[in-house]
Coordinates of C-alpha atoms in Angstrom, one line a residue:
V1480 CA 38.6 -25.6 56.5
F1481 CA 39.6 -25.4 52.8
Q1482 CA 36.4 -27.4 51.8
S1483 CA 34.3 -25.0 53.8
H1484 CA 35.9 -22.1 52.2
E1485 CA 35.3 -23.4 48.7
E1486 CA 31.7 -24.2 49.5
D1487 CA 31.1 -20.7 50.8
D1488 CA 32.6 -19.2 47.4
R1489 CA 30.1 -21.5 45.5
K1490 CA 27.3 -20.3 47.6
V1491 CA 28.2 -16.7 47.0
R1492 CA 28.6 -17.3 43.3
R1493 CA 25.3 -19.2 43.2
R1494 CA 23.6 -16.4 45.1
E1495 CA 25.1 -13.8 42.9
K1496 CA 24.0 -15.6 39.7
N1497 CA 20.5 -16.1 41.2
R1498 CA 20.2 -12.5 42.0
V1499 CA 21.3 -11.4 38.5
A1500 CA 18.8 -13.9 37.0
A1501 CA 16.0 -12.6 39.3
Q1502 CA 17.0 -9.0 38.2
R1503 CA 16.8 -10.0 34.7
S1504 CA 13.3 -11.7 35.0
R1505 CA 11.9 -8.6 36.8
K1506 CA 13.2 -6.4 34.0
K1507 CA 11.7 -8.6 31.5
Q1508 CA 8.4 -8.6 33.1
T1509 CA 8.4 -4.9 33.5
Q1510 CA 9.2 -4.6 29.7
K1511 CA 6.4 -7.0 28.9
A1512 CA 3.9 -4.9 31.1
D1513 CA 5.2 -1.7 29.5
K1514 CA 4.5 -3.2 26.0
L1515 CA 1.1 -4.4 26.9
H1516 CA 0.2 -1.0 28.3
E1517 CA 1.3 0.6 25.2
E1518 CA -0.6 -1.8 23.1
Y1519 CA -3.8 -1.1 25.3
E1520 CA -3.3 2.7 24.7
C1521 CA -3.2 2.2 21.0
L1522 CA -6.2 0.0 21.0
E1523 CA -8.2 2.6 23.1
Q1524 CA -7.3 5.3 20.6
E1525 CA -8.3 3.2 17.6
N1526 CA -11.6 2.1 19.4
T1527 CA -12.4 5.9 20.1
S1528 CA -11.5 6.7 16.4
L1529 CA -13.9 3.9 15.2
K1530 CA -16.5 5.0 17.5
R1531 CA -16.4 8.5 16.0
E1532 CA -16.4 7.0 12.5
I1533 CA -19.5 4.9 13.3
G1534 CA -21.2 8.1 14.5
K1535 CA -20.4 10.0 11.3
L1536 CA -21.6 7.0 9.1
T1537 CA -24.7 6.7 11.2
D1538 CA -25.4 10.4 10.6
E1539 CA -24.7 10.0 6.8
M1540 CA -27.0 7.1 6.6
K1541 CA -29.8 8.9 8.3
H1542 CA -29.3 11.9 6.0
L1543 CA -29.3 9.6 2.9
S1544 CA -32.4 7.8 4.0
E1545 CA -34.2 11.1 4.4
M1546 CA -33.1 12.1 0.9
L1547 CA -34.3 8.8 -0.4
K1548 CA -37.7 9.3 1.3
D1549 CA -38.1 12.9 -0.1
H1550 CA -37.0 11.6 -3.5
E1551 CA -39.5 8.7 -3.5
K1552 CA -42.4 11.1 -3.1
I1553 CA -41.5 12.8 -6.4
C1554 CA -39.8 10.0 -8.4
P1555 CA -41.4 9.5 -11.8
L1556 CA -40.1 5.9 -12.0
L1557 CA -42.1 5.1 -8.8
H1558 CA -45.2 7.0 -10.0
C1559 CA -45.2 5.8 -13.5
T1560 CA -48.3 3.7 -14.5
M1561 CA -46.0 1.3 -16.2
N1562 CA -43.7 0.9 -13.2
F1563 CA -43.5 -2.8 -13.8
V1564 CA -41.7 -2.5 -17.1
T1565 CA -38.3 -4.3 -16.6
V1566 CA -36.4 -1.7 -18.7
P1567 CA -36.5 1.8 -17.2
R1568 CA -37.3 4.7 -19.6
P1569 CA -33.9 6.7 -20.1
D1570 CA -35.7 10.0 -19.9
A1571 CA -37.5 9.2 -16.6
L1572 CA -34.3 7.8 -15.2
A1573 CA -32.2 11.0 -16.2
S1574 CA -34.8 13.1 -14.3
C1575 CA -34.0 11.1 -11.1
L1576 CA -30.3 11.5 -11.3
P1577 CA -28.5 14.4 -9.7
R1578 CA -27.1 16.9 -12.2

């Protein structure tokens, strides 16, 4: 009878220890999932922000390309009869630069 009572106590303690360990494991898994979800949300926000920046930079590139095309039509350096000279003329270059 004494042996059986001792074994029962051991079983109860083992069950309790196992229950606590399982609780701890579930809590750890939940915390890990929460952390991953937060990281996901941050990455989604960063992705949205980067896409917005790509859009702005693409628009800026289109604008600058148009400006360059317009400038090329009137650029004295491109229309100079000596446009193969390796050293650009300072006066011609100055007229191309924004004031």
